[in-house]
CSV table of C-alpha atoms and ligand atoms in Angstrom, one decimal:
chain,number,residue,atom,x,y,z
A,1,MET,CA,152.0,67.8,100.7
A,2,LEU,CA,149.4,69.3,103.1
A,3,LYS,CA,151.7,69.3,106.0
A,4,SER,CA,153.4,72.4,104.3
A,5,LEU,CA,150.1,74.3,104.7
A,6,SER,CA,150.6,76.2,108.0
A,7,SER,CA,146.8,77.3,108.4
A,8,PRO,CA,143.5,75.7,108.5
A,9,VAL,CA,141.9,78.5,106.5
A,10,TRP,CA,140.6,77.9,103.1
A,11,HIS,CA,140.8,81.2,101.1
A,12,PRO,CA,138.2,81.8,98.4
A,13,PHE,CA,139.5,81.9,94.7
A,14,THR,CA,142.8,80.3,95.7
A,15,GLN,CA,144.9,77.5,94.6
A,16,HIS,CA,146.6,76.9,98.0
A,17,LEU,CA,149.2,74.6,96.5
A,18,THR,CA,150.7,77.1,94.1
A,19,ASP,CA,149.6,80.4,95.8
A,20,PRO,CA,149.7,80.1,99.4
A,21,VAL,CA,148.4,82.7,101.4
A,22,THR,CA,150.8,83.9,104.0
A,23,ARG,CA,150.8,87.9,104.1
A,24,ARG,CA,148.7,89.0,107.1
A,25,ILE,CA,146.9,92.6,107.3
A,26,THR,CA,147.0,93.9,110.6
A,27,ARG,CA,145.4,97.3,109.7
A,28,THR,CA,143.6,99.1,107.2
A,29,GLU,CA,143.2,103.0,106.3
A,30,GLY,CA,142.3,105.1,103.4
A,31,ALA,CA,143.8,103.2,100.1
A,32,PHE,CA,145.9,101.3,102.1
A,33,LEU,CA,146.7,97.8,103.7
A,34,TYR,CA,149.4,97.3,106.2
A,35,GLU,CA,151.3,94.1,106.5
A,36,GLU,CA,152.4,92.8,109.7
A,37,ASP,CA,156.0,93.4,108.6
A,38,GLY,CA,155.3,96.8,108.2
A,39,ARG,CA,154.9,96.8,104.6
A,40,VAL,CA,152.1,99.0,103.0
A,41,VAL,CA,150.0,98.1,100.1
A,42,LEU,CA,148.1,100.1,97.9
A,43,ASP,CA,144.6,98.6,97.6
A,44,ALA,CA,144.1,99.3,93.9
A,45,ILE,CA,141.2,96.9,93.5
A,46,SER,CA,139.1,98.2,96.7
A,47,SER,CA,139.3,94.8,98.3
A,48,TRP,CA,137.2,93.1,95.6
A,49,TRP,CA,135.3,96.1,94.8
A,50,VAL,CA,133.6,97.1,98.1
A,51,ILE,CA,135.6,100.0,99.5
A,52,THR,CA,134.2,103.2,97.9
A,53,HIS,CA,135.6,106.3,100.1
A,54,GLY,CA,138.7,104.5,101.6
A,55,HIS,CA,139.3,102.1,104.3
A,56,ARG,CA,137.9,102.8,107.7
A,57,HIS,CA,135.8,105.9,106.8
A,58,PRO,CA,135.7,107.7,110.3
A,59,ALA,CA,131.8,108.4,110.1
A,60,ILE,CA,131.1,104.6,109.2
A,61,MET,CA,133.4,103.4,111.9
A,62,GLN,CA,132.0,106.0,114.5
A,63,ALA,CA,128.2,104.8,113.4
A,64,ILE,CA,129.3,101.0,113.9
A,65,ARG,CA,130.7,101.9,117.2
A,66,GLU,CA,127.4,103.7,118.5
A,67,ALA,CA,125.1,101.3,116.7
A,68,SER,CA,126.7,98.5,118.7
A,69,GLU,CA,125.9,100.2,121.9
A,70,HIS,CA,122.3,99.4,121.3
A,71,PHE,CA,122.0,96.7,118.7
A,72,ASP,CA,123.4,93.3,117.6
A,73,GLN,CA,121.2,91.0,115.3
A,74,ILE,CA,117.4,91.3,115.5
A,75,ILE,CA,115.1,88.8,114.0
A,76,PHE,CA,113.7,90.8,110.9
A,77,ALA,CA,110.3,89.1,110.9
A,78,ASP,CA,108.0,90.2,113.8
A,79,TYR,CA,110.2,93.0,114.3
A,80,THR,CA,111.9,96.1,112.6
A,81,HIS,CA,114.4,98.6,113.7
A,82,GLU,CA,115.3,102.2,113.0
A,83,PRO,CA,118.8,101.6,111.2
A,84,ALA,CA,117.0,99.4,108.6
A,85,GLU,CA,113.8,101.9,108.4
A,86,GLU,CA,116.1,105.0,108.3
A,87,LEU,CA,118.3,103.3,105.3
A,88,ALA,CA,115.2,101.9,103.4
A,89,ARG,CA,113.9,105.7,103.3
A,90,GLY,CA,117.4,107.0,102.3
A,91,LEU,CA,117.9,104.5,99.6
A,92,ILE,CA,114.4,105.2,98.0
A,93,GLY,CA,115.3,109.1,97.8
A,94,LEU,CA,118.7,107.9,95.9
A,95,VAL,CA,117.8,105.4,93.5
A,96,PRO,CA,116.4,105.8,90.0
A,97,PRO,CA,112.6,107.0,90.8
A,98,GLY,CA,109.9,104.2,90.9
A,99,LEU,CA,111.6,102.0,93.2
A,100,ALA,CA,109.6,101.8,96.4
A,101,HIS,CA,110.5,98.7,98.6
A,102,VAL,CA,113.7,97.5,99.9
A,103,PHE,CA,114.4,93.5,100.8
A,104,TYR,CA,117.5,93.2,103.1
A,105,SER,CA,120.0,90.4,102.6
A,106,ASP,CA,123.5,90.2,103.2
A,107,SER,CA,125.8,89.7,99.9
A,108,GLY,CA,125.7,90.6,96.4
A,109,SER,CA,125.0,86.8,95.6
A,110,THR,CA,121.8,86.9,98.1
A,111,ALA,CA,120.7,90.3,96.4
A,112,VAL,CA,120.6,88.5,93.2
A,113,GLU,CA,119.1,85.2,94.4
A,114,VAL,CA,116.2,87.5,96.0
A,115,ALA,CA,115.8,89.2,92.8
A,116,LEU,CA,115.4,86.1,90.5
A,117,LYS,CA,112.9,84.9,93.3
A,118,MET,CA,110.9,88.2,93.4
A,119,ALA,CA,110.6,87.9,89.5
A,120,LEU,CA,109.5,84.4,89.5
A,121,GLY,CA,107.1,85.1,92.4
A,122,PHE,CA,105.7,88.0,90.6
A,123,PHE,CA,104.5,85.8,87.7
A,124,HIS,CA,103.6,83.0,89.8
A,125,ASN,CA,101.5,85.0,92.0
A,126,ARG,CA,99.7,86.7,89.2
A,127,GLY,CA,98.7,83.3,87.6
A,128,ALA,CA,100.6,83.5,84.5
A,129,PRO,CA,104.0,81.8,85.4
A,130,ARG,CA,107.1,82.3,83.4
A,131,SER,CA,110.2,80.6,84.3
A,132,ARG,CA,113.1,81.7,81.9
A,133,ILE,CA,116.0,84.3,82.8
A,134,ALA,CA,117.8,85.9,80.0
A,135,VAL,CA,121.5,87.0,80.8
A,136,MET,CA,124.4,88.5,78.7
A,137,GLN,CA,127.4,86.7,77.6
A,138,HIS,CA,130.3,87.0,80.0
A,139,SER,CA,128.1,88.1,82.9
A,140,TYR,CA,128.8,87.1,86.5
A,141,HIS,CA,126.3,87.5,89.3
A,142,GLY,CA,127.7,85.6,92.3
A,143,ASP,CA,128.8,82.1,93.3
A,144,THR,CA,125.6,80.6,94.7
A,145,ILE,CA,124.1,77.6,92.6
A,146,GLY,CA,121.3,80.0,91.4
A,147,THR,CA,123.5,83.1,90.6
A,148,MET,CA,126.2,80.8,89.1
A,149,SER,CA,123.5,79.6,86.7
A,150,THR,CA,123.0,82.9,85.2
A,151,GLY,CA,126.9,83.7,84.9
A,152,GLU,CA,128.9,82.8,82.1
A,153,ARG,CA,129.7,78.9,82.1
A,154,GLY,CA,133.6,78.3,82.1
A,155,VAL,CA,136.1,77.2,84.6
A,156,PHE,CA,134.7,79.0,87.8
A,157,ASN,CA,131.7,76.8,87.6
A,158,ALA,CA,132.4,73.8,85.3
A,159,ALA,CA,132.4,71.3,88.1
A,160,TYR,CA,128.7,72.3,89.4
A,161,GLY,CA,127.6,72.3,86.0
A,162,PRO,CA,124.8,69.4,86.4
A,163,LEU,CA,123.1,71.5,89.2
A,164,LEU,CA,122.9,74.7,87.2
A,165,PHE,CA,119.7,75.6,85.5
A,166,SER,CA,119.6,76.8,81.9
A,167,VAL,CA,119.2,80.4,81.0
A,168,ASP,CA,119.0,82.4,77.7
A,169,THR,CA,122.1,84.0,76.8
A,170,LEU,CA,122.2,87.4,74.7
A,171,PRO,CA,125.5,88.1,72.9
A,172,PHE,CA,127.7,90.7,74.6
A,173,PRO,CA,127.0,94.3,72.9
A,174,SER,CA,130.3,95.2,71.8
A,175,ALA,CA,130.8,98.4,69.8
A,176,GLY,CA,129.3,98.2,66.3
A,177,ARG,CA,127.3,94.9,67.2
A,178,GLU,CA,124.9,96.0,69.6
A,179,GLN,CA,121.9,95.5,67.4
A,180,GLN,CA,122.5,91.9,67.6
A,181,THR,CA,122.1,91.8,71.1
A,182,LEU,CA,119.1,94.0,70.7
A,183,ASP,CA,117.6,91.9,68.2
A,184,ALA,CA,118.3,88.4,70.0
A,185,PHE,CA,116.5,90.0,73.1
A,186,GLU,CA,113.5,91.0,71.0
A,187,HIS,CA,113.3,87.5,69.6
A,188,LEU,CA,113.7,85.9,73.1
A,189,CYS,CA,110.9,88.2,74.5
A,190,ARG,CA,108.6,87.1,71.6
A,191,GLY,CA,109.0,83.6,72.7
A,192,GLY,CA,106.8,84.6,75.9
A,193,ASP,CA,108.4,82.7,78.7
A,194,ILE,CA,111.2,85.1,79.8
A,195,ALA,CA,110.6,86.4,83.5
A,196,ALA,CA,113.5,88.7,83.5
A,197,LEU,CA,116.6,90.0,82.0
A,198,LEU,CA,119.4,90.1,84.5
A,199,ILE,CA,122.0,92.4,83.7
A,200,GLU,CA,125.2,94.3,84.9
A,201,PRO,CA,124.6,97.7,83.8
A,202,LEU,CA,127.5,99.2,81.6
A,203,VAL,CA,130.3,97.1,83.0
A,204,LEU,CA,130.5,93.4,83.2
A,205,GLY,CA,132.8,93.0,86.0
A,206,ALA,CA,134.1,89.6,86.6
A,207,GLY,CA,133.6,88.3,82.9
A,208,GLY,CA,136.5,90.9,82.1
A,209,MET,CA,135.7,94.0,82.7
A,210,ARG,CA,133.7,94.6,79.6
A,211,ILE,CA,132.0,98.0,78.8
A,212,TYR,CA,129.1,98.8,76.6
A,213,ALA,CA,127.2,101.9,75.8
A,214,PRO,CA,124.3,103.2,78.0
A,215,TRP,CA,122.1,103.6,74.8
A,216,VAL,CA,122.3,99.6,74.8
A,217,LEU,CA,120.8,99.5,78.4
A,218,ALA,CA,118.1,101.9,77.6
A,219,GLU,CA,117.2,99.8,74.7
A,220,LEU,CA,117.1,96.7,76.4
A,221,LYS,CA,114.9,98.3,79.0
A,222,ARG,CA,112.5,99.5,76.3
A,223,ILE,CA,112.1,96.1,74.8
A,224,ALA,CA,111.7,94.4,78.2
A,225,GLY,CA,108.9,96.9,78.9
A,226,VAL,CA,107.2,96.2,75.9
A,227,HIS,CA,107.0,92.5,76.4
A,228,GLY,CA,106.3,92.7,80.2
A,229,VAL,CA,109.8,91.2,80.9
A,230,LEU,CA,111.0,92.5,84.4
A,231,PHE,CA,114.6,94.2,84.1
A,232,ILE,CA,116.9,93.2,86.9
A,233,ALA,CA,119.9,95.6,87.3
A,234,ASP,CA,122.8,93.9,89.4
A,235,GLU,CA,124.6,97.2,90.4
A,236,VAL,CA,126.4,94.9,93.2
A,237,MET,CA,129.5,96.2,91.6
A,238,THR,CA,128.7,99.1,89.3
A,239,GLY,CA,126.7,101.0,92.1
A,240,TRP,CA,128.0,103.6,94.6
A,241,GLY,CA,129.7,105.9,92.0
A,242,ARG,CA,132.1,103.3,90.2
A,243,THR,CA,130.9,103.9,86.7
A,244,GLY,CA,130.9,107.8,87.2
A,245,THR,CA,127.4,108.4,88.5
A,246,LEU,CA,126.1,107.0,91.7
A,247,PHE,CA,124.2,104.1,89.9
A,248,ALA,CA,125.0,103.0,86.2
A,249,CYS,CA,121.3,102.9,85.4
A,250,GLU,CA,121.3,106.6,85.8
A,251,GLN,CA,123.4,106.9,82.6
A,252,ALA,CA,120.7,105.2,80.7
A,253,GLY,CA,118.0,107.2,82.2
A,254,ILE,CA,116.3,104.1,83.1
A,255,THR,CA,114.5,102.7,86.2
A,256,PRO,CA,114.9,98.9,86.7
A,257,ASP,CA,112.1,96.8,88.1
A,258,ILE,CA,114.5,95.3,90.3
A,259,LEU,CA,117.7,96.6,91.6
A,260,CYS,CA,120.5,94.6,93.6
A,261,LEU,CA,123.2,96.7,95.6
A,262,SER,CA,125.7,95.5,98.2
A,263,LYS,CA,129.3,96.1,98.3
A,264,GLY,CA,129.8,100.1,98.5
A,265,LEU,CA,126.4,100.1,100.3
A,266,THR,CA,128.0,100.2,103.6
A,267,GLY,CA,131.2,102.1,102.0
A,268,GLY,CA,132.5,98.2,102.0
A,269,ALA,CA,133.0,98.2,105.8
A,270,VAL,CA,130.5,95.4,106.7
A,271,PRO,CA,128.5,93.0,104.6
A,272,LEU,CA,124.8,93.9,103.7
A,273,ALA,CA,122.7,94.0,100.6
A,274,VAL,CA,119.6,95.2,99.3
A,275,THR,CA,117.1,94.1,96.6
A,276,LEU,CA,114.8,97.0,95.7
A,277,CYS,CA,111.4,96.5,93.7
A,278,THR,CA,108.5,98.4,92.2
A,279,PRO,CA,105.2,98.5,93.9
A,280,GLU,CA,103.9,96.1,91.4
A,281,ILE,CA,106.2,93.3,92.3
A,282,PHE,CA,105.5,93.9,96.0
A,283,GLU,CA,101.8,94.0,95.4
A,284,ALA,CA,102.0,90.9,93.4
A,285,HIS,CA,102.9,89.2,96.8
A,286,LEU,CA,100.4,91.0,99.1
A,287,SER,CA,97.4,88.7,99.6
A,288,ARG,CA,95.2,87.4,102.5
A,289,ASP,CA,96.2,84.1,100.9
A,290,ARG,CA,99.5,83.2,102.8
A,291,SER,CA,100.7,81.0,100.1
A,292,ARG,CA,101.7,84.1,98.3
A,293,THR,CA,104.1,85.4,101.1
A,294,PHE,CA,107.7,86.0,99.5
A,295,PHE,CA,109.3,83.2,101.4
A,296,HIS,CA,113.2,84.4,101.7
A,297,SER,CA,115.1,84.9,104.7
A,298,SER,CA,118.6,84.5,106.1
A,299,SER,CA,119.6,84.8,109.6
A,300,TYR,CA,121.3,88.0,109.2
A,301,THR,CA,119.0,89.8,107.3
A,302,ALA,CA,119.1,93.4,107.8
A,303,ASN,CA,121.7,93.3,110.3
A,304,ALA,CA,121.6,96.6,112.6
A,305,ILE,CA,124.8,97.5,112.9
A,306,ALA,CA,125.5,96.9,109.1
A,307,CYS,CA,122.6,99.1,108.5
A,308,ALA,CA,123.8,101.9,110.6
A,309,ALA,CA,127.2,101.7,108.8
A,310,ALA,CA,125.1,102.1,105.4
A,311,CYS,CA,123.2,105.0,107.0
A,312,ALA,CA,126.4,106.7,107.6
A,313,ASN,CA,127.6,105.9,104.0
A,314,LEU,CA,124.3,107.7,102.6
A,315,GLU,CA,125.1,110.6,104.8
A,316,ILE,CA,128.8,110.7,103.5
A,317,TRP,CA,127.2,110.7,99.9
A,318,ARG,CA,125.0,113.6,101.1
A,319,THR,CA,127.4,115.8,102.8
A,320,GLU,CA,130.8,115.0,101.3
A,321,PRO,CA,131.8,116.0,98.0
A,322,VAL,CA,132.0,112.3,96.8
A,323,ALA,CA,130.7,113.1,93.1
A,324,GLU,CA,133.6,115.5,92.6
A,325,ARG,CA,135.9,113.0,93.9
A,326,VAL,CA,134.5,110.4,91.5
A,327,ALA,CA,134.8,113.1,88.7
A,328,ALA,CA,138.4,113.9,89.6
A,329,LEU,CA,139.5,110.1,89.7
A,330,THR,CA,137.5,109.6,86.4
A,331,GLN,CA,139.6,112.5,85.1
A,332,ALA,CA,142.8,111.0,86.4
A,333,HIS,CA,142.5,107.8,84.9
A,334,SER,CA,141.5,109.3,81.5
A,335,ALA,CA,144.6,111.2,81.6
A,336,ARG,CA,147.1,108.5,82.3
A,337,LEU,CA,145.3,105.8,80.1
A,338,GLU,CA,146.0,108.1,77.2
A,339,ARG,CA,149.7,107.4,77.0
A,340,PHE,CA,148.7,103.5,76.6
A,341,ARG,CA,146.1,103.9,73.8
A,342,SER,CA,148.4,103.4,70.8
A,343,ASP,CA,150.6,101.2,72.7
A,344,ALA,CA,151.2,98.0,70.8
A,345,ARG,CA,151.6,96.1,74.1
A,346,PHE,CA,148.1,96.5,74.8
A,347,ALA,CA,145.0,94.9,73.2
A,348,ASP,CA,142.7,97.4,74.4
A,349,ILE,CA,142.3,100.1,76.8
A,350,ARG,CA,139.1,101.0,78.1
A,351,GLN,CA,137.2,103.1,80.9
A,352,CYS,CA,134.2,103.5,82.6
A,353,GLY,CA,134.1,106.2,85.3
A,354,THR,CA,136.5,105.2,88.2
A,355,ILE,CA,137.2,101.8,86.4
A,356,ALA,CA,140.2,101.6,84.2
A,357,VAL,CA,141.1,98.6,82.1
A,358,LEU,CA,144.3,97.6,80.3
A,359,GLU,CA,144.1,94.6,78.5
A,360,ILE,CA,147.6,93.0,77.5
A,361,ALA,CA,148.0,91.9,74.1
A,362,MET,CA,148.9,88.1,74.2
A,363,PRO,CA,147.9,85.0,72.0
A,364,GLU,CA,146.5,83.0,75.2
A,365,GLY,CA,143.9,85.1,77.2
A,366,GLY,CA,141.2,84.3,79.7
A,367,TYR,CA,141.3,83.8,83.3
A,368,LEU,CA,143.7,80.9,83.5
A,369,SER,CA,146.1,82.5,81.3
A,370,GLN,CA,149.9,82.2,83.0
A,371,ALA,CA,149.8,86.3,82.7
A,372,GLY,CA,147.3,86.3,85.7
A,373,PRO,CA,149.5,84.9,88.6
A,374,ARG,CA,152.5,86.2,87.0
A,375,LEU,CA,151.1,89.9,87.0
A,376,ARG,CA,149.7,89.7,90.6
A,377,THR,CA,153.0,88.5,92.0
A,378,PHE,CA,154.9,91.4,90.1
A,379,PHE,CA,152.5,93.9,91.4
A,380,LYS,CA,152.2,92.4,95.0
A,381,ASP,CA,156.1,92.9,95.0
A,382,ARG,CA,155.8,96.4,94.2
A,383,GLY,CA,153.3,97.0,97.2
A,384,LEU,CA,150.2,97.1,94.9
A,385,LEU,CA,147.2,95.0,95.1
A,386,ILE,CA,146.1,94.4,91.6
A,387,ARG,CA,144.6,91.1,90.5
A,388,PRO,CA,144.4,90.9,86.8
A,389,LEU,CA,141.6,88.8,85.3
A,390,GLY,CA,143.9,86.6,83.2
A,391,ASN,CA,145.6,89.3,81.0
A,392,VAL,CA,143.2,92.1,81.8
A,393,ILE,CA,144.5,94.2,84.3
A,394,TYR,CA,142.3,96.7,85.9
A,395,LEU,CA,142.4,99.5,88.5
A,396,MET,CA,139.3,100.1,90.6
A,397,THR,CA,140.7,102.0,93.8
A,398,PRO,CA,138.8,103.7,96.5
A,399,TYR,CA,138.0,107.3,95.7
A,400,CYS,CA,140.4,108.7,98.2
A,401,VAL,CA,143.5,107.7,96.3
A,402,THR,CA,146.1,110.4,95.5
A,403,PRO,CA,147.2,111.3,91.9
A,404,ALA,CA,150.6,110.1,93.1
A,405,GLU,CA,149.6,106.9,94.1
A,406,LEU,CA,147.8,106.4,90.9
A,407,ASP,CA,151.0,107.4,88.8
A,408,ARG,CA,152.8,104.4,90.8
A,409,ALA,CA,150.1,101.8,89.7
A,410,TYR,CA,150.4,103.0,86.1
A,411,GLU,CA,154.3,103.0,86.4
A,412,ALA,CA,154.1,99.5,87.4
A,413,ILE,CA,151.5,98.4,84.8
A,414,ASP,CA,153.9,100.0,82.2
A,415,GLU,CA,156.9,97.9,83.5
A,416,ALA,CA,154.7,95.0,83.9
A,417,ALA,CA,153.6,94.9,80.2
A,418,SER,CA,157.1,95.0,78.9
A,419,GLN,CA,158.3,92.2,81.2
A,420,ASP,CA,155.3,89.9,80.6
A,421,VAL,CA,155.2,90.5,76.9
A,422,GLY,CA,158.9,89.8,77.0
A,423,ALA,CA,158.4,86.6,78.8
A,424,LEU,CA,156.0,85.0,76.3
A,425,GLN,CA,158.5,85.8,73.3
B,1,PMP,N1,127.2,90.5,91.1
B,1,PMP,C1,128.4,91.3,90.6
B,1,PMP,C2,127.9,92.2,89.6
B,1,PMP,C3,129.4,91.1,91.3
B,1,PMP,O1,130.5,91.7,90.8
B,1,PMP,C4,129.4,90.3,92.3
B,1,PMP,C5,130.7,90.0,93.1
B,1,PMP,N2,131.9,90.6,92.6
B,1,PMP,C6,128.2,89.6,92.9
B,1,PMP,C7,127.2,90.1,92.3
B,1,PMP,C8,128.4,88.8,94.0
B,1,PMP,O2,128.5,89.5,95.1
B,1,PMP,P1,129.0,88.8,96.6
B,1,PMP,O3,130.5,88.3,96.1
B,1,PMP,O4,129.0,89.8,97.6
B,1,PMP,O5,128.1,87.6,96.8
């Protein structure tokens, strides 16, 4: 059986027996991936949500080239460097007001791990330890043991259950049932042991592209504030324009105590992550007593080339009409989703900014539903990179996508929905 596998590479989220990875990408540009045989693929999910402006934005590539003339990896204890300093200053000026410190790491998962450690360290160092984390039903925060612990339990992490720590889960605030979520949070907070609420603002990504209202986010922040519970916003996916604003928290008018960013931080070109926090959290770790140090590091902390790429990304946001592009893309999705709204083939149509979601109506939903692989192949055969979450099809393209390219994606979804529903009957 194994002899038929042609490569030693073990790919993520890939069942090698049924879905071997055979197609090779030789180049990327704009909204496209180019395969070695000349096929062109529209990257309609921004290569797992990382690419914001488009693949290989010239300014980001140039910044990488220039930084590599001076830097590679530099140990980030004892030393600092200008790309990290410049990026931190730039970020503080961009994020919701009140965040004052920037801790570097290298992936969304590590950004969230750092956030959890900051939260527990905060209470520990103040001599009033709290140890529980509240999360939302259907949430996803990464694939390390810590972040899996905070995510929805299911097929993704069933094998690792014995190692996962327990969390307190709030019901998802679906439209009309928001008060249940708020009441549940209030009740939990009264227990007194909740250190932090860890939350994906406005859109729960891997948990099914579930969208909830900004006022709920604002209320959750208010309740957290009343009870001294830290509010951690995981904007790893929602950050950098995806929800229509630079950060999703802006739509609720809130500043989280801790903010996690990655993916679009470098425009998606190279890995980098940051965890930002308030002065109170930083200061809880400031002491002549060295046991109160924030004990977290990873070898590639604040990679100078990645930081330079992120600085170039910030410059793009400052100088190019990115907000206008995001608004136009939001509008383009709204116009195209309209025709599916009363279409019985779809159980739900929803949108948050540049994220468009079409949930195919079928009896067996969920990530492992047969619809997922069938749809993926269908789209792949039409030169579209779309990876539905089970029966939930979503588009999250780079912002440079053209209306004509979007039309092509929507036409294919229309065709797929008919075929797929047909296949089930
Ligand atoms: N948080 C959220 C909300 C995410 O969507 C993801 C990744 N999709 C992560 C954390 C983990 O990021 P990474 O894959 O870079 O570790």
